[in-house]
Structures are given as C-alpha cells and as structure tokens.
mmCIF file of C-alpha atoms in Angstrom:
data_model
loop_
_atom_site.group_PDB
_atom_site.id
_atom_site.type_symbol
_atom_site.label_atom_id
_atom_site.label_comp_id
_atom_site.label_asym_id
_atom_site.label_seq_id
_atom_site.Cartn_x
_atom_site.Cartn_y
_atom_site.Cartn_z
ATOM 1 C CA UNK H 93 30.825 38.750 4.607
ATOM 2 C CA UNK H 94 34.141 40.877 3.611
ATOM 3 C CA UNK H 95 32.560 44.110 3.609
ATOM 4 C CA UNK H 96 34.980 47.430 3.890
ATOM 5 C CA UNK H 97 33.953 50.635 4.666
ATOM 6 C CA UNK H 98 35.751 54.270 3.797
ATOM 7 C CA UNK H 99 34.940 57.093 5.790
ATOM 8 C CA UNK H 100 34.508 59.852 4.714
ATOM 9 C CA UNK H 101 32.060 58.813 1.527
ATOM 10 C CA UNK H 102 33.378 62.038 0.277
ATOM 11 C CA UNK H 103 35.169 65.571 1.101
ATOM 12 C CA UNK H 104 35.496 69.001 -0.052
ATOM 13 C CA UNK H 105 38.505 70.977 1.419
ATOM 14 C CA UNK H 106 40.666 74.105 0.756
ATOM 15 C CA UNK H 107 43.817 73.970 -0.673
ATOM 16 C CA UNK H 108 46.486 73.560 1.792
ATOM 17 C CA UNK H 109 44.552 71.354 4.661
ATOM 18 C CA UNK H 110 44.645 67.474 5.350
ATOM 19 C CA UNK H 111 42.516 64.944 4.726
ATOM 20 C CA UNK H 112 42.050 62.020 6.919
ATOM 21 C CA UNK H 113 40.116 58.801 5.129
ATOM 22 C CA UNK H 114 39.525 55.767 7.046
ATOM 23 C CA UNK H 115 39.174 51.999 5.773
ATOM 24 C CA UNK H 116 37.975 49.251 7.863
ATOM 25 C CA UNK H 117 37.808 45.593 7.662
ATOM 26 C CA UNK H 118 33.718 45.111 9.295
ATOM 27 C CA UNK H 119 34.021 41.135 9.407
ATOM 28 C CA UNK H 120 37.334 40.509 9.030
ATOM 29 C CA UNK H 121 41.132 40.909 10.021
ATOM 30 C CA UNK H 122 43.140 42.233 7.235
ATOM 31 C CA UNK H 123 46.602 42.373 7.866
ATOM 32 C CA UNK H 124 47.559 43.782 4.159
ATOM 33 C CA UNK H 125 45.311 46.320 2.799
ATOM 34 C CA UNK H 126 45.825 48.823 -0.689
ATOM 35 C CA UNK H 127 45.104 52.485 -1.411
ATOM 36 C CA UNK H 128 44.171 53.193 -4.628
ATOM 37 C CA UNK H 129 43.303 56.522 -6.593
ATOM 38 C CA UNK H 130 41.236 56.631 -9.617
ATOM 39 C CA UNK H 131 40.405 59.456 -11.857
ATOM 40 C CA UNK H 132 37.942 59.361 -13.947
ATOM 41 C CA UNK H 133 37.057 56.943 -16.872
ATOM 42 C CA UNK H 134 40.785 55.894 -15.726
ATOM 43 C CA UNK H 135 41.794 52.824 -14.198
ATOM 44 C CA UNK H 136 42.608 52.181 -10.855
ATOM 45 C CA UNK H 137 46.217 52.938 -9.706
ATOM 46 C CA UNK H 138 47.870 51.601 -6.840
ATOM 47 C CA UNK H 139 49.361 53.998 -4.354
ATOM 48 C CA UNK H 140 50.690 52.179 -1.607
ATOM 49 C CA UNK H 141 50.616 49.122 0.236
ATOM 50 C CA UNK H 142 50.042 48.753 4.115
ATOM 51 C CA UNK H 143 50.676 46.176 6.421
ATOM 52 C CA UNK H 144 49.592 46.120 9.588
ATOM 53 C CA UNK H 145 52.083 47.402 12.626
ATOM 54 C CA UNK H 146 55.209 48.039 9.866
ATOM 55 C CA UNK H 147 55.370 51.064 6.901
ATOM 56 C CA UNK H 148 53.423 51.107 3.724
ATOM 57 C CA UNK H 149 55.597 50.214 1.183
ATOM 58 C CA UNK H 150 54.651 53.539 -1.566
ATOM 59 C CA UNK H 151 54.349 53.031 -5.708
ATOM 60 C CA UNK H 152 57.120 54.323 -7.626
ATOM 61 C CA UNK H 153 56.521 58.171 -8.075
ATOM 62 C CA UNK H 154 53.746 58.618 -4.923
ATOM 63 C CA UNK H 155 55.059 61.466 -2.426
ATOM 64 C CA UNK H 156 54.834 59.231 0.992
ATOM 65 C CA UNK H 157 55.385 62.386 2.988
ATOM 66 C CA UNK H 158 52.178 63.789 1.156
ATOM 67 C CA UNK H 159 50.022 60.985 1.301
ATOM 68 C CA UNK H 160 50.656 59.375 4.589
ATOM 69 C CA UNK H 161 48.970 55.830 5.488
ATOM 70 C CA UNK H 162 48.992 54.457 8.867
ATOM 71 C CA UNK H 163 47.839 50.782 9.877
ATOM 72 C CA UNK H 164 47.201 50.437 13.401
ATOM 73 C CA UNK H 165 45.250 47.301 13.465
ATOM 74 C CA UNK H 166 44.219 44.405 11.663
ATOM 75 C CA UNK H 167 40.654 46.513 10.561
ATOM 76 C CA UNK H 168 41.892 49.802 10.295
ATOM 77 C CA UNK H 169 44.269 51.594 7.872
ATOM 78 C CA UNK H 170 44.145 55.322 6.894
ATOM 79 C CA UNK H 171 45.473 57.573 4.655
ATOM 80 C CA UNK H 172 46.115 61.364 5.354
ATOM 81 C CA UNK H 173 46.493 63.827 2.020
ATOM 82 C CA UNK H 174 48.788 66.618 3.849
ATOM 83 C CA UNK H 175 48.620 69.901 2.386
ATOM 84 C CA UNK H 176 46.121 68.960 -0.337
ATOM 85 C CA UNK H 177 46.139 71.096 -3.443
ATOM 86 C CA UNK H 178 43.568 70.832 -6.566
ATOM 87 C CA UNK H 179 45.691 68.191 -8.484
ATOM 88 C CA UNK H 180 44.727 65.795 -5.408
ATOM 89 C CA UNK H 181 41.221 66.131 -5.954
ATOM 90 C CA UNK H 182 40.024 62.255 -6.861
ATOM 91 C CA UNK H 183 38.688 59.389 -6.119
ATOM 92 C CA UNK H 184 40.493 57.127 -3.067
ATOM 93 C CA UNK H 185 39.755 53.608 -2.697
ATOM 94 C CA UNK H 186 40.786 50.917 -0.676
ATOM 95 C CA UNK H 187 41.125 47.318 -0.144
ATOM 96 C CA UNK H 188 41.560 44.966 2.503
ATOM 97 C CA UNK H 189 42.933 41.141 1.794
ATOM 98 C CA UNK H 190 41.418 38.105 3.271
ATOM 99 C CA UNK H 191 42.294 34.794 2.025
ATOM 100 C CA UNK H 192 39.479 32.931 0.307
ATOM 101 C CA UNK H 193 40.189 29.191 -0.835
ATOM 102 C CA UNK H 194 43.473 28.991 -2.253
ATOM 103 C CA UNK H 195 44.394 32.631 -2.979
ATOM 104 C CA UNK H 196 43.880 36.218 -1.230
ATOM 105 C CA UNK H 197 41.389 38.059 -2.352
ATOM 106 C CA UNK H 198 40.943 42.075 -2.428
ATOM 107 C CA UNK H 199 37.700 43.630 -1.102
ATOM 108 C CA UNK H 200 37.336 47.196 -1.966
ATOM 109 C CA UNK H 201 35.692 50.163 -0.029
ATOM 110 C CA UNK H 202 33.071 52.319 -1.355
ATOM 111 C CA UNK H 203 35.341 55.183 -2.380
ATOM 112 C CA UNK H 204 36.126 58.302 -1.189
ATOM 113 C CA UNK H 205 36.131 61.154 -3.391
ATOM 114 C CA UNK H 206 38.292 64.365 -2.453
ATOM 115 C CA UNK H 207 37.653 67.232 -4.090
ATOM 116 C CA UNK H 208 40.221 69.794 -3.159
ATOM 117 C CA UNK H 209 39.513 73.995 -3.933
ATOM 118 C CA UNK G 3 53.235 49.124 -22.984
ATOM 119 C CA UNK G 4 51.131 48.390 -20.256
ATOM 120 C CA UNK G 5 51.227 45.725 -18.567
ATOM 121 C CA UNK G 6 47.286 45.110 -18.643
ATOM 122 C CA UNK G 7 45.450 46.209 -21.922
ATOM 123 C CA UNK G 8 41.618 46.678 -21.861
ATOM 124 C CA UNK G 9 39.526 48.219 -24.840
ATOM 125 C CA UNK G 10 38.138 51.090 -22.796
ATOM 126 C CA UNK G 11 34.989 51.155 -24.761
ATOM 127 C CA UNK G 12 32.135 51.753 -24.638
ATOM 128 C CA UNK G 13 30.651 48.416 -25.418
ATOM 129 C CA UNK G 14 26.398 49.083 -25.639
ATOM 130 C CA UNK G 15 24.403 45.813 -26.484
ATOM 131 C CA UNK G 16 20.864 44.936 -26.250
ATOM 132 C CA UNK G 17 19.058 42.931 -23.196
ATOM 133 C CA UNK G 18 19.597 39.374 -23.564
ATOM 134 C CA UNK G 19 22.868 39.511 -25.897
ATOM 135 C CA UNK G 20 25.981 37.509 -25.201
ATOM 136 C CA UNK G 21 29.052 40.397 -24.205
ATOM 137 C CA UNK G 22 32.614 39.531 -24.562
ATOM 138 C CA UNK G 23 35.270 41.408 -22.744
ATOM 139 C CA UNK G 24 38.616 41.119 -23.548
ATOM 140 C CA UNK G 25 42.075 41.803 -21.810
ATOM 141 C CA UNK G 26 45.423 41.164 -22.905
ATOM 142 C CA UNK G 27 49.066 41.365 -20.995
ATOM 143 C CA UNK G 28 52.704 41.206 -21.362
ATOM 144 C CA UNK G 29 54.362 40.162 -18.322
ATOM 145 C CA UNK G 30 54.866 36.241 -18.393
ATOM 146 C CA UNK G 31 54.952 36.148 -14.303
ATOM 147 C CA UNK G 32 51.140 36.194 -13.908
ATOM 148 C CA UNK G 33 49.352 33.528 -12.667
ATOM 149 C CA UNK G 34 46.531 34.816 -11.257
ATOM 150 C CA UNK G 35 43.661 36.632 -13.106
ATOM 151 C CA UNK G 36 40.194 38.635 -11.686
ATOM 152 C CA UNK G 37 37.698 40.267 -13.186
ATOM 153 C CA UNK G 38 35.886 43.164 -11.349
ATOM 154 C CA UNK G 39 32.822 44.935 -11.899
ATOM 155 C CA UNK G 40 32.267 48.125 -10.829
ATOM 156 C CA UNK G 41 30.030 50.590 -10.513
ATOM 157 C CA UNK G 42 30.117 54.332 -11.120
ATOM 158 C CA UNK G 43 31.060 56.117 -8.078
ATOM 159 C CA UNK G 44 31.558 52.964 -6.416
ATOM 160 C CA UNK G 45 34.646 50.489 -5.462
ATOM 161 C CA UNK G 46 35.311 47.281 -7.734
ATOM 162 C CA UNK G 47 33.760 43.928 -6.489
ATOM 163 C CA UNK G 48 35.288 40.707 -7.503
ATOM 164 C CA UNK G 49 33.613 38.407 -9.783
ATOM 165 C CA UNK G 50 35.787 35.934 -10.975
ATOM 166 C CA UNK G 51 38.959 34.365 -10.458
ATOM 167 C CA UNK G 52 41.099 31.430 -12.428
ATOM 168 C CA UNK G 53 44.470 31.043 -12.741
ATOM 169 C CA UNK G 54 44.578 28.244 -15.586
ATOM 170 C CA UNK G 55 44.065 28.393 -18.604
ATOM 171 C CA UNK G 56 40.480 27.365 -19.897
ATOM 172 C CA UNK G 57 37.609 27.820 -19.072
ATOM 173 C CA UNK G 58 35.652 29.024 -15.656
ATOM 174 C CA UNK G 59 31.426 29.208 -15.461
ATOM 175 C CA UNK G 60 30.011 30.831 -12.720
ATOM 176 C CA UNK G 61 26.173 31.360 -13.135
ATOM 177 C CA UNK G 62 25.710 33.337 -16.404
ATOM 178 C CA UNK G 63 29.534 34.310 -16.489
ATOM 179 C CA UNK G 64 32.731 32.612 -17.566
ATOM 180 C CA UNK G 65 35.966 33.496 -17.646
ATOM 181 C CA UNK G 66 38.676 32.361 -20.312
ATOM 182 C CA UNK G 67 42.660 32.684 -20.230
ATOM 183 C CA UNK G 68 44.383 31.551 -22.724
ATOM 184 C CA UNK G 69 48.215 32.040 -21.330
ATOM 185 C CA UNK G 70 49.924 30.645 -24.525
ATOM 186 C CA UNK G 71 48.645 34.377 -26.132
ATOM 187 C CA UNK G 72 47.864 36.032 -22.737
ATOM 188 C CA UNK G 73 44.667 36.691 -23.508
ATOM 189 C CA UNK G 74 41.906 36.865 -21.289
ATOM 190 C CA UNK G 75 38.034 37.102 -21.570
ATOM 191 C CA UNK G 76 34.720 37.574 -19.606
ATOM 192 C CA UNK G 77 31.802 36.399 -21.200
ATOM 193 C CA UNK G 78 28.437 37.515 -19.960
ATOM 194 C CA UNK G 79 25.231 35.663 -20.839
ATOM 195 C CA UNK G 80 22.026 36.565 -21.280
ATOM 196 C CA UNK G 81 23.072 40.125 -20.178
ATOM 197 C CA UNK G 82 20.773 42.478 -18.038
ATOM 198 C CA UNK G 83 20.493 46.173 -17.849
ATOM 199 C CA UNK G 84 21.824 45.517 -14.085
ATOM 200 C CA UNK G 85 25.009 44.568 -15.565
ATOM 201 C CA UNK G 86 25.851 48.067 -16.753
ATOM 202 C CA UNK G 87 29.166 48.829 -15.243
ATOM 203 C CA UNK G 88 32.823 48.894 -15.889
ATOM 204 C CA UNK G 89 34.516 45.621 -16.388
ATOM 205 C CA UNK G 90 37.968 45.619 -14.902
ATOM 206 C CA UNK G 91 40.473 42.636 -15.660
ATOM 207 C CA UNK G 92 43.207 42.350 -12.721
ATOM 208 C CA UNK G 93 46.609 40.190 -13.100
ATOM 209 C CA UNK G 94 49.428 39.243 -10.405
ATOM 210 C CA UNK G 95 52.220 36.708 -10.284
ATOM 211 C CA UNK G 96 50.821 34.986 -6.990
ATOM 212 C CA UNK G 97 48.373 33.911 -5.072
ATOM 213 C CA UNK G 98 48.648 37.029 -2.343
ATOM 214 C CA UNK G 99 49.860 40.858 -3.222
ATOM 215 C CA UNK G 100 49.162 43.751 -5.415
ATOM 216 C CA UNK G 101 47.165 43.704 -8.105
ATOM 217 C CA UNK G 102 48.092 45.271 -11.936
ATOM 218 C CA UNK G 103 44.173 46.492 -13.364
ATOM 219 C CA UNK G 104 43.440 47.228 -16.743
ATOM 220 C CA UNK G 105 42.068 50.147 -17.876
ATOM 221 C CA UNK G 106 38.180 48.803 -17.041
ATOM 222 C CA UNK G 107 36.004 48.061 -20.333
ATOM 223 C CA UNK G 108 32.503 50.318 -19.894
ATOM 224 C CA UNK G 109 29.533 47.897 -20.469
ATOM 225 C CA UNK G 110 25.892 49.591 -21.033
ATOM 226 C CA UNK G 111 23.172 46.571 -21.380
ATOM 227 C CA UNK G 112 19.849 48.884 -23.095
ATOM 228 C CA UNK G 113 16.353 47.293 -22.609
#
C-alpha cells in the first residue's frame, strides 16, 4: 500500500511554455502532500507544501506565481512550472502523507524530470 | 551550517561488509529521524524511523541516534549489491510536517 504516482515520468519543453505534473495518492487520502526539486548528486529541497482545498504554503525564496500547485482532492495535487526557462530544468518529486502508527509518514512519487530548451 | 549534514560520498564496499552511514544536525527541535534510500532516477522510499535515542533493528538494518551529540547512523549488514543507492537521513521536530534531508550519502555494494 501507499503508492504515489507522478505524471508525466518526464518532459522536454521550450523555453517559455508550462508544465503541468500530476501526483496522486493510488490507495490512500492524503490531505498534506510536498513538492520537491532535486538536482543532481544534490539533495532534495522542499518547494512547497499543499494541503488539500486551502494554498500551498511556498519555501522561502520559491516564485509561487512561477511554480503554481493546486490540491483539489485528497489524491491529487499538481504543480504547474509557468513560463519555464532552462534554469527549471530538474528533477520534481512529490510526496503524499499518510499516518502510519504513531507518526505521518511521507511516500514519494517516482519523479518527474523537466528538462526545459 | 546546515541543518542536516551527510558525507556525500561515495562510500564503495565489498558484498557482505558491514556499511555505516552517518548524519549529524544542529537544530535541538528534532524529534523525529528517517532514513531513505533511493534510487537513481527514482523518488526516496522510507526505511527507517526512531525518534529515541538508541538503537532500532529492522531485518539487516538498524538505526542509531544519539541526541546528546545529534548524531545519527544507519548501519547495513551483510550488504548486497541491491543496496546500491543513495542513503538520505531526514529530521523534523514532530510527528507530522516537512521534512529537513541531508545531502544523501552514495552507497555502491561491488560483488
């Protein structure tokens, strides 16, 4: 059980178009979920955090008019790159909470990696 | 400084040898501490979690905090080749919420 999903696996794009990337919750209601990006050999950095039906509460120094994130549902949250440029280009991951014993635990999506020309 | 501190590695070792993986970190609110595998061009997947200090086995691995000198470790035994990945040590100050990640220690296990 607690498997996510990201969709797309990964996408090329020119500069100046948007990106949608889906995350979904497959077996379970998530109402908190992360998006991460990670470049390589790097760690992973926490963008913003979304809770279902309210705004995603953005890290310190992420644009949240450039990377938009929208959480409609308990097993769906997405993230939109708007006018992507090269420095975008990376890998996107997210996570979706569920609680597990006596804490919540973060399962993480595949990945999406955005490679932007 | 970071809040979470990994040596980035590489770490290589030999089938069958005993890998330590160490984290260490500097904010005295966390409670809570993961370790994550992942692998390349993949998303992290938990494999342990404690938020004690001592000791925690869980088949061949076990996790150690030491909170006194926030220090952390992963010990793997008997490592396989299959456990080639990066090794990423996660902290927070409760039970629910965002996670702080190391850097992510890269493991290669060589046959």
């Amino acid at each position: 059980g607690a498997v996510v999903s990201q969709h797309p696996s990964w996408v090329i794009c020119k500069s100046g178009t948007s990106v949608k990337i889906e995350c979904r919750s497959l077996d379970f209601q998530a109402t908190t979920m992360f998006w991460y990006r990670q470049f390589p050999k790097q760690s992973l950095m926490l963008m913003a955090t979304s809770n279902e039906g309210s705004k995603a509460t953005y890290e310190q120094g992420v644009e949240k008019d450039k990377f938009l994130i929208n959480h409609a549902s308990l097993t769906l949250s997405t993230l939109t790159v708007t006018s992507a440029h090269p420095e975008d280009s990376s890998f996107y991951i997210c996570s979706a909470t569920a609680r597990r014993g006596d804490i919540d635990t973060q399962y993480f999506g595949p990945g999406t990696r955005l490679t932007v020309l | 400084q970071k809040e979470v501190e990994q040596d980035p590695g590489p770490l290589s070792v030999p089938e069958g040898a005993i890998v330590s993986l160490n984290c260490t970190y500097s904010n005295s609110a966390f409670q809570y501490f993961m370790w994550y595998r992942q692998y390349s061009r993949k998303g992290p997947e938990l494999l342990m979690y404690t938020y004690s200090s001592g000791n925690k086995e869980d088949g061949r691995f076990t996790a150690q905090v030491d909170k006194s000198s926030k220090y952390i470790s992963l010990f793997i035994r008997d490592s396989q080749p299959s456990d080639s990945a990066t090794y990423l040590c996660a902290n927070r100050g409760t039970s629910y919420g965002k996670l702080t990640f190391g850097q992510g220690t890269i493991l290669t296990v060589h046959p």
